[in-house]
């Protein structure tokens, strides 16, 4: 089955120690819990998209070691195609060759952001989606409210973007596009957030799912639904561990 959502991005193994306080330089402190988690922005987005029912494929490279082996297993467990996941004995310097056909829309998430991002990314992305921090690094505009996000959106349109989404945490998102140059606020629902880690990737993964499977929805509607999904992820701790499955979500999202 051909993948409908293809993510090019990182896989990271999280080694998490829970301690009462952070150690000072050189100090050893006693921890009370340790766990290994699966993270990395590319894999997170892919997992969220797959859990909603998308046929997904991840393009990435992991080491030829036990973490790499476990990661490949984790991707398989999540039903993600590993046909393009490679393992290397070299140092972890990843490169990716991207081939995109005209039907796989390009959703670009500039994370972690580089101030001197190659300008071609603005031009060739169908959708350019960044959070407040990334927006500031890319444009120099600190984003503290909706108006700031609108300024970012306008600047990125000037750089050649077709459609810009700036995620605003509990405030949801701002969207602006060449077709609809009046910025729109798409608010997120009010929830009790316990851990917002990974919310951005949940949002991007959900958006990729809607782009691939519900292409007739308006962008505003896709964003509204993706906000709902990301807002579920902030109500549980961890990253992938907080991402909801389709069966546990309100069915009117589908
Ligand atoms: N407190 C919250 N309440 C409801 N929804 C939230 C909240 N925080 C985040 N979200 C949802 O998650 C989306 C992404 O959040 P945010 O802008 O904080 O991304 P981010 O900074 O990339 O997150 P992270 O780096 O923690 O993954 C928001 O657009 C919104 O839909
Ligand atoms: K979370």
mmCIF file of C-alpha atoms and ligand atoms in Angstrom:
data_model
loop_
_atom_site.group_PDB
_atom_site.id
_atom_site.type_symbol
_atom_site.label_atom_id
_atom_site.label_comp_id
_atom_site.label_asym_id
_atom_site.label_seq_id
_atom_site.Cartn_x
_atom_site.Cartn_y
_atom_site.Cartn_z
ATOM 1 C CA UNK A 1 0.000 0.000 0.000
ATOM 2 C CA UNK A 2 1.513 3.361 -1.012
ATOM 3 C CA UNK A 3 2.138 5.732 1.894
ATOM 4 C CA UNK A 4 -0.162 8.747 1.916
ATOM 5 C CA UNK A 5 1.896 10.592 4.544
ATOM 6 C CA UNK A 6 5.662 10.578 4.156
ATOM 7 C CA UNK A 7 7.734 12.218 6.883
ATOM 8 C CA UNK A 8 11.413 13.059 6.494
ATOM 9 C CA UNK A 9 12.890 13.703 9.920
ATOM 10 C CA UNK A 10 14.614 12.552 13.031
ATOM 11 C CA UNK A 11 14.246 9.601 15.390
ATOM 12 C CA UNK A 12 15.582 10.196 18.884
ATOM 13 C CA UNK A 13 15.722 7.850 21.826
ATOM 14 C CA UNK A 14 14.778 9.694 25.019
ATOM 15 C CA UNK A 15 16.641 8.564 28.133
ATOM 16 C CA UNK A 16 14.577 10.029 30.924
ATOM 17 C CA UNK A 17 15.630 10.178 34.557
ATOM 18 C CA UNK A 18 13.287 11.593 37.174
ATOM 19 C CA UNK A 19 15.063 13.271 40.080
ATOM 20 C CA UNK A 20 13.939 15.690 42.755
ATOM 21 C CA UNK A 21 16.393 18.325 41.524
ATOM 22 C CA UNK A 22 18.957 18.845 38.800
ATOM 23 C CA UNK A 23 22.551 17.914 39.636
ATOM 24 C CA UNK A 24 25.191 20.632 39.777
ATOM 25 C CA UNK A 25 28.198 20.210 37.467
ATOM 26 C CA UNK A 26 29.995 16.992 38.409
ATOM 27 C CA UNK A 27 27.493 16.039 41.104
ATOM 28 C CA UNK A 28 25.672 12.690 41.295
ATOM 29 C CA UNK A 29 22.083 12.775 42.495
ATOM 30 C CA UNK A 30 19.776 9.875 43.241
ATOM 31 C CA UNK A 31 16.923 9.409 40.818
ATOM 32 C CA UNK A 32 13.603 7.727 41.534
ATOM 33 C CA UNK A 33 12.613 6.655 38.044
ATOM 34 C CA UNK A 34 14.181 6.013 34.669
ATOM 35 C CA UNK A 35 12.586 5.245 31.359
ATOM 36 C CA UNK A 36 13.464 5.127 27.708
ATOM 37 C CA UNK A 37 11.062 6.783 25.304
ATOM 38 C CA UNK A 38 10.805 7.225 21.596
ATOM 39 C CA UNK A 39 10.958 10.792 20.326
ATOM 40 C CA UNK A 40 12.436 12.921 17.573
ATOM 41 C CA UNK A 41 10.330 15.401 15.656
ATOM 42 C CA UNK A 42 10.022 13.431 12.440
ATOM 43 C CA UNK A 43 9.055 10.188 14.148
ATOM 44 C CA UNK A 44 6.635 11.954 16.514
ATOM 45 C CA UNK A 45 4.734 13.489 13.624
ATOM 46 C CA UNK A 46 4.693 10.180 11.795
ATOM 47 C CA UNK A 47 3.406 8.292 14.861
ATOM 48 C CA UNK A 48 0.576 10.771 15.431
ATOM 49 C CA UNK A 49 -0.429 10.571 11.800
ATOM 50 C CA UNK A 50 -0.277 6.740 11.818
ATOM 51 C CA UNK A 51 -2.336 6.505 15.000
ATOM 52 C CA UNK A 52 -5.105 8.425 13.268
ATOM 53 C CA UNK A 53 -5.138 5.771 10.570
ATOM 54 C CA UNK A 54 -2.812 7.179 7.910
ATOM 55 C CA UNK A 55 -0.624 4.934 5.786
ATOM 56 C CA UNK A 56 2.730 6.405 6.756
ATOM 57 C CA UNK A 57 6.356 6.026 5.835
ATOM 58 C CA UNK A 58 9.299 7.575 7.653
ATOM 59 C CA UNK A 59 12.514 8.486 5.869
ATOM 60 C CA UNK A 60 15.327 8.622 8.411
ATOM 61 C CA UNK A 61 18.581 7.066 9.487
ATOM 62 C CA UNK A 62 19.345 5.536 12.874
ATOM 63 C CA UNK A 63 22.516 3.968 14.222
ATOM 64 C CA UNK A 64 23.350 0.289 13.834
ATOM 65 C CA UNK A 65 23.032 -0.239 17.591
ATOM 66 C CA UNK A 66 20.477 -1.385 20.149
ATOM 67 C CA UNK A 67 18.678 1.980 20.279
ATOM 68 C CA UNK A 68 18.452 1.974 16.511
ATOM 69 C CA UNK A 69 17.130 -1.600 16.493
ATOM 70 C CA UNK A 70 14.536 -0.734 19.144
ATOM 71 C CA UNK A 71 13.510 2.330 17.189
ATOM 72 C CA UNK A 72 12.904 0.389 14.023
ATOM 73 C CA UNK A 73 10.756 -2.027 16.092
ATOM 74 C CA UNK A 74 8.834 0.934 17.558
ATOM 75 C CA UNK A 75 8.073 2.272 14.097
ATOM 76 C CA UNK A 76 6.851 -1.155 13.002
ATOM 77 C CA UNK A 77 4.676 -1.448 16.121
ATOM 78 C CA UNK A 78 3.057 1.839 15.161
ATOM 79 C CA UNK A 79 2.331 0.497 11.695
ATOM 80 C CA UNK A 80 4.792 2.877 10.034
ATOM 81 C CA UNK A 81 6.594 1.667 6.942
ATOM 82 C CA UNK A 82 10.326 1.300 7.618
ATOM 83 C CA UNK A 83 11.156 0.663 3.980
ATOM 84 C CA UNK A 84 13.134 3.909 4.004
ATOM 85 C CA UNK A 85 14.637 3.687 7.485
ATOM 86 C CA UNK A 86 18.321 2.962 7.311
ATOM 87 C CA UNK A 87 20.877 1.998 9.961
ATOM 88 C CA UNK A 88 24.455 3.240 9.855
ATOM 89 C CA UNK A 89 27.696 2.551 11.711
ATOM 90 C CA UNK A 90 28.925 6.098 10.960
ATOM 91 C CA UNK A 91 28.580 9.103 13.225
ATOM 92 C CA UNK A 92 25.071 10.479 13.429
ATOM 93 C CA UNK A 93 25.082 12.936 10.606
ATOM 94 C CA UNK A 94 21.832 12.544 8.752
ATOM 95 C CA UNK A 95 21.134 13.561 5.207
ATOM 96 C CA UNK A 96 17.893 12.966 3.383
ATOM 97 C CA UNK A 97 17.074 12.874 -0.321
ATOM 98 C CA UNK A 98 13.501 13.945 -0.777
ATOM 99 C CA UNK A 99 11.456 13.020 -3.789
ATOM 100 C CA UNK A 100 7.992 14.514 -3.689
ATOM 101 C CA UNK A 101 5.421 13.864 -6.339
ATOM 102 C CA UNK A 102 2.765 16.403 -7.143
ATOM 103 C CA UNK A 103 0.155 14.670 -4.932
ATOM 104 C CA UNK A 104 2.060 14.571 -1.704
ATOM 105 C CA UNK A 105 1.645 18.021 -0.437
ATOM 106 C CA UNK A 106 4.762 19.392 1.180
ATOM 107 C CA UNK A 107 4.208 20.424 4.776
ATOM 108 C CA UNK A 108 7.393 21.964 6.126
ATOM 109 C CA UNK A 109 8.081 22.302 9.833
ATOM 110 C CA UNK A 110 11.322 24.270 10.312
ATOM 111 C CA UNK A 111 12.397 22.648 13.559
ATOM 112 C CA UNK A 112 14.843 23.201 15.061
ATOM 113 C CA UNK A 113 14.856 26.584 13.321
ATOM 114 C CA UNK A 114 17.888 28.052 11.583
ATOM 115 C CA UNK A 115 18.046 31.824 11.110
ATOM 116 C CA UNK A 116 19.689 31.328 7.730
ATOM 117 C CA UNK A 117 17.253 28.725 6.423
ATOM 118 C CA UNK A 118 17.776 28.115 2.705
ATOM 119 C CA UNK A 119 15.245 30.453 1.038
ATOM 120 C CA UNK A 120 14.121 27.644 -1.270
ATOM 121 C CA UNK A 121 12.241 26.088 1.672
ATOM 122 C CA UNK A 122 9.861 29.054 1.700
ATOM 123 C CA UNK A 123 9.203 28.757 -1.999
ATOM 124 C CA UNK A 124 8.816 25.000 -2.342
ATOM 125 C CA UNK A 125 6.711 24.265 0.752
ATOM 126 C CA UNK A 126 2.966 24.126 0.163
ATOM 127 C CA UNK A 127 2.434 24.728 3.855
ATOM 128 C CA UNK A 128 4.977 26.295 6.175
ATOM 129 C CA UNK A 129 4.142 25.574 9.810
ATOM 130 C CA UNK A 130 6.205 26.951 12.700
ATOM 131 C CA UNK A 131 5.754 27.642 16.394
ATOM 132 C CA UNK A 132 6.408 30.958 18.145
ATOM 133 C CA UNK A 133 10.090 30.283 18.838
ATOM 134 C CA UNK A 134 10.808 29.110 15.314
ATOM 135 C CA UNK A 135 8.914 32.117 13.941
ATOM 136 C CA UNK A 136 11.148 34.482 15.924
ATOM 137 C CA UNK A 137 14.379 32.786 14.832
ATOM 138 C CA UNK A 138 13.327 32.905 11.188
ATOM 139 C CA UNK A 139 11.979 36.455 11.115
ATOM 140 C CA UNK A 140 13.458 38.269 14.125
ATOM 141 C CA UNK A 141 9.917 39.097 15.285
ATOM 142 C CA UNK A 142 9.264 37.946 18.889
ATOM 143 C CA UNK A 143 5.824 36.321 18.932
ATOM 144 C CA UNK A 144 3.845 37.054 22.077
ATOM 145 C CA UNK A 145 0.379 37.447 20.633
ATOM 146 C CA UNK A 146 -1.780 37.013 17.565
ATOM 147 C CA UNK A 147 -0.766 40.341 16.022
ATOM 148 C CA UNK A 148 2.916 39.351 16.166
ATOM 149 C CA UNK A 149 2.085 36.026 14.506
ATOM 150 C CA UNK A 150 0.254 37.925 11.758
ATOM 151 C CA UNK A 151 3.377 40.018 11.131
ATOM 152 C CA UNK A 152 5.406 36.797 10.878
ATOM 153 C CA UNK A 153 2.849 35.382 8.464
ATOM 154 C CA UNK A 154 3.006 38.411 6.203
ATOM 155 C CA UNK A 155 6.801 38.380 6.203
ATOM 156 C CA UNK A 156 6.925 34.684 5.304
ATOM 157 C CA UNK A 157 4.432 35.239 2.474
ATOM 158 C CA UNK A 158 6.804 37.931 1.181
ATOM 159 C CA UNK A 159 9.593 35.338 1.260
ATOM 160 C CA UNK A 160 7.575 33.124 -1.050
ATOM 161 C CA UNK A 161 5.454 30.939 1.247
ATOM 162 C CA UNK A 162 2.046 29.970 -0.099
ATOM 163 C CA UNK A 163 0.417 29.258 3.248
ATOM 164 C CA UNK A 164 1.787 29.955 6.722
ATOM 165 C CA UNK A 165 0.602 28.501 10.016
ATOM 166 C CA UNK A 166 2.041 29.765 13.298
ATOM 167 C CA UNK A 167 1.081 27.579 16.264
ATOM 168 C CA UNK A 168 0.374 29.582 19.408
ATOM 169 C CA UNK A 169 0.129 26.983 22.180
ATOM 170 C CA UNK A 170 -3.127 27.317 24.124
ATOM 171 C CA UNK A 171 -4.229 30.041 21.705
ATOM 172 C CA UNK A 172 -4.328 27.603 18.786
ATOM 173 C CA UNK A 173 -2.953 28.885 15.485
ATOM 174 C CA UNK A 174 -2.723 31.779 13.081
ATOM 175 C CA UNK A 175 -3.072 31.046 9.382
ATOM 176 C CA UNK A 176 -2.493 33.264 6.371
ATOM 177 C CA UNK A 177 -2.099 32.421 2.705
ATOM 178 C CA UNK A 178 -1.555 33.996 -0.668
ATOM 179 C CA UNK A 179 -5.150 33.078 -1.526
ATOM 180 C CA UNK A 180 -6.525 34.434 1.760
ATOM 181 C CA UNK A 181 -4.133 37.198 2.811
ATOM 182 C CA UNK A 182 -6.301 38.301 5.736
ATOM 183 C CA UNK A 183 -4.879 36.436 8.749
ATOM 184 C CA UNK A 184 -7.228 34.061 10.527
ATOM 185 C CA UNK A 185 -7.108 32.938 14.137
ATOM 186 C CA UNK A 186 -8.084 29.297 14.650
ATOM 187 C CA UNK A 187 -8.446 28.929 18.428
ATOM 188 C CA UNK A 188 -7.792 25.704 20.366
ATOM 189 C CA UNK A 189 -10.365 24.405 22.846
ATOM 190 C CA UNK A 190 -9.895 25.106 26.537
ATOM 191 C CA UNK A 191 -8.335 22.098 28.237
ATOM 192 C CA UNK A 192 -6.408 21.400 31.430
ATOM 193 C CA UNK A 193 -2.851 21.056 30.123
ATOM 194 C CA UNK A 194 -0.586 18.804 32.168
ATOM 195 C CA UNK A 195 2.371 18.487 29.776
ATOM 196 C CA UNK A 196 2.637 20.329 26.477
ATOM 197 C CA UNK A 197 5.756 18.410 25.358
ATOM 198 C CA UNK A 198 5.285 17.176 21.821
ATOM 199 C CA UNK A 199 2.137 19.223 21.130
ATOM 200 C CA UNK A 200 3.688 20.829 18.067
ATOM 201 C CA UNK A 201 4.517 17.467 16.507
ATOM 202 C CA UNK A 202 1.083 16.110 17.346
ATOM 203 C CA UNK A 203 -0.373 19.105 15.515
ATOM 204 C CA UNK A 204 1.849 18.675 12.441
ATOM 205 C CA UNK A 205 1.231 14.908 12.322
ATOM 206 C CA UNK A 206 -2.520 15.448 12.537
ATOM 207 C CA UNK A 207 -2.416 18.115 9.841
ATOM 208 C CA UNK A 208 -0.485 15.755 7.547
ATOM 209 C CA UNK A 209 -3.195 13.146 8.162
ATOM 210 C CA UNK A 210 -5.985 15.539 7.151
ATOM 211 C CA UNK A 211 -4.073 16.778 4.103
ATOM 212 C CA UNK A 212 -3.615 13.202 2.910
ATOM 213 C CA UNK A 213 -7.002 11.732 3.797
ATOM 214 C CA UNK A 214 -9.444 14.662 3.817
ATOM 215 C CA UNK A 215 -8.003 16.924 1.106
ATOM 216 C CA UNK A 216 -11.418 18.438 0.423
ATOM 217 C CA UNK A 217 -11.684 19.982 3.888
ATOM 218 C CA UNK A 218 -10.892 23.683 4.077
ATOM 219 C CA UNK A 219 -7.506 24.496 5.573
ATOM 220 C CA UNK A 220 -9.263 26.214 8.464
ATOM 221 C CA UNK A 221 -11.226 23.059 9.218
ATOM 222 C CA UNK A 222 -8.076 20.900 9.023
ATOM 223 C CA UNK A 223 -6.348 23.247 11.454
ATOM 224 C CA UNK A 224 -9.354 23.270 13.786
ATOM 225 C CA UNK A 225 -9.370 19.459 13.876
ATOM 226 C CA UNK A 226 -5.578 19.307 14.305
ATOM 227 C CA UNK A 227 -5.889 21.743 17.228
ATOM 228 C CA UNK A 228 -8.374 19.320 18.831
ATOM 229 C CA UNK A 229 -5.964 16.423 18.469
ATOM 230 C CA UNK A 230 -2.936 18.359 19.728
ATOM 231 C CA UNK A 231 -4.978 19.628 22.663
ATOM 232 C CA UNK A 232 -5.634 16.002 23.664
ATOM 233 C CA UNK A 233 -1.865 15.399 23.716
ATOM 234 C CA UNK A 234 -1.289 18.204 26.222
ATOM 235 C CA UNK A 235 -3.591 16.483 28.707
ATOM 236 C CA UNK A 236 -1.184 13.550 29.188
ATOM 237 C CA UNK A 237 2.514 13.424 29.976
ATOM 238 C CA UNK A 238 5.319 12.547 27.602
ATOM 239 C CA UNK A 239 5.507 12.848 23.861
ATOM 240 C CA UNK A 240 4.391 9.824 21.833
ATOM 241 C CA UNK A 241 2.847 8.345 25.000
ATOM 242 C CA UNK A 242 0.370 11.260 24.994
ATOM 243 C CA UNK A 243 -0.727 10.955 21.368
ATOM 244 C CA UNK A 244 -4.304 9.770 20.969
ATOM 245 C CA UNK A 245 -5.541 6.933 18.768
ATOM 246 C CA UNK A 246 -8.385 7.459 16.354
ATOM 247 C CA UNK A 247 -10.649 5.073 18.279
ATOM 248 C CA UNK A 248 -10.351 7.220 21.416
ATOM 249 C CA UNK A 249 -11.153 10.528 19.710
ATOM 250 C CA UNK A 250 -14.554 12.095 18.996
ATOM 251 C CA UNK A 251 -15.615 10.472 15.724
ATOM 252 C CA UNK A 252 -16.767 13.776 14.225
ATOM 253 C CA UNK A 253 -13.060 14.517 13.730
ATOM 254 C CA UNK A 254 -13.111 11.949 10.913
HETATM 255 N N1 LIG B 1 -2.433 24.543 26.627
HETATM 256 C C1 LIG B 1 -2.975 24.108 25.478
HETATM 257 N N2 LIG B 1 -4.305 23.957 25.362
HETATM 258 C C2 LIG B 1 -4.872 23.521 24.216
HETATM 259 N N3 LIG B 1 -4.166 23.232 23.099
HETATM 260 C C3 LIG B 1 -2.838 23.375 23.151
HETATM 261 C C4 LIG B 1 -2.153 23.823 24.322
HETATM 262 N N4 LIG B 1 -0.833 23.878 24.061
HETATM 263 C C5 LIG B 1 -0.689 23.466 22.777
HETATM 264 N N5 LIG B 1 -1.882 23.168 22.219
HETATM 265 C C6 LIG B 1 -2.133 22.692 20.849
HETATM 266 O O1 LIG B 1 -0.900 22.242 20.309
HETATM 267 C C7 LIG B 1 -0.521 23.057 19.178
HETATM 268 C C8 LIG B 1 0.976 23.253 19.167
HETATM 269 O O2 LIG B 1 1.361 23.865 20.371
HETATM 270 P P1 LIG B 1 2.643 24.832 20.460
HETATM 271 O O3 LIG B 1 2.427 26.045 19.642
HETATM 272 O O4 LIG B 1 2.920 25.022 21.914
HETATM 273 O O5 LIG B 1 3.737 23.938 19.752
HETATM 274 P P2 LIG B 1 5.274 23.743 20.127
HETATM 275 O O6 LIG B 1 5.776 24.983 20.805
HETATM 276 O O7 LIG B 1 5.952 23.288 18.885
HETATM 277 O O8 LIG B 1 5.170 22.570 21.170
HETATM 278 P P3 LIG B 1 6.329 21.592 21.670
HETATM 279 O O9 LIG B 1 7.638 22.226 21.303
HETATM 280 O O10 LIG B 1 6.056 21.503 23.150
HETATM 281 O O11 LIG B 1 6.034 20.331 20.949
HETATM 282 C C9 LIG B 1 -1.311 24.339 19.332
HETATM 283 O O12 LIG B 1 -1.488 24.965 18.077
HETATM 284 C C10 LIG B 1 -2.609 23.802 19.933
HETATM 285 O O13 LIG B 1 -3.405 23.209 18.930
HETATM 286 K K1 LIG B 2 2.173 15.742 26.116
#
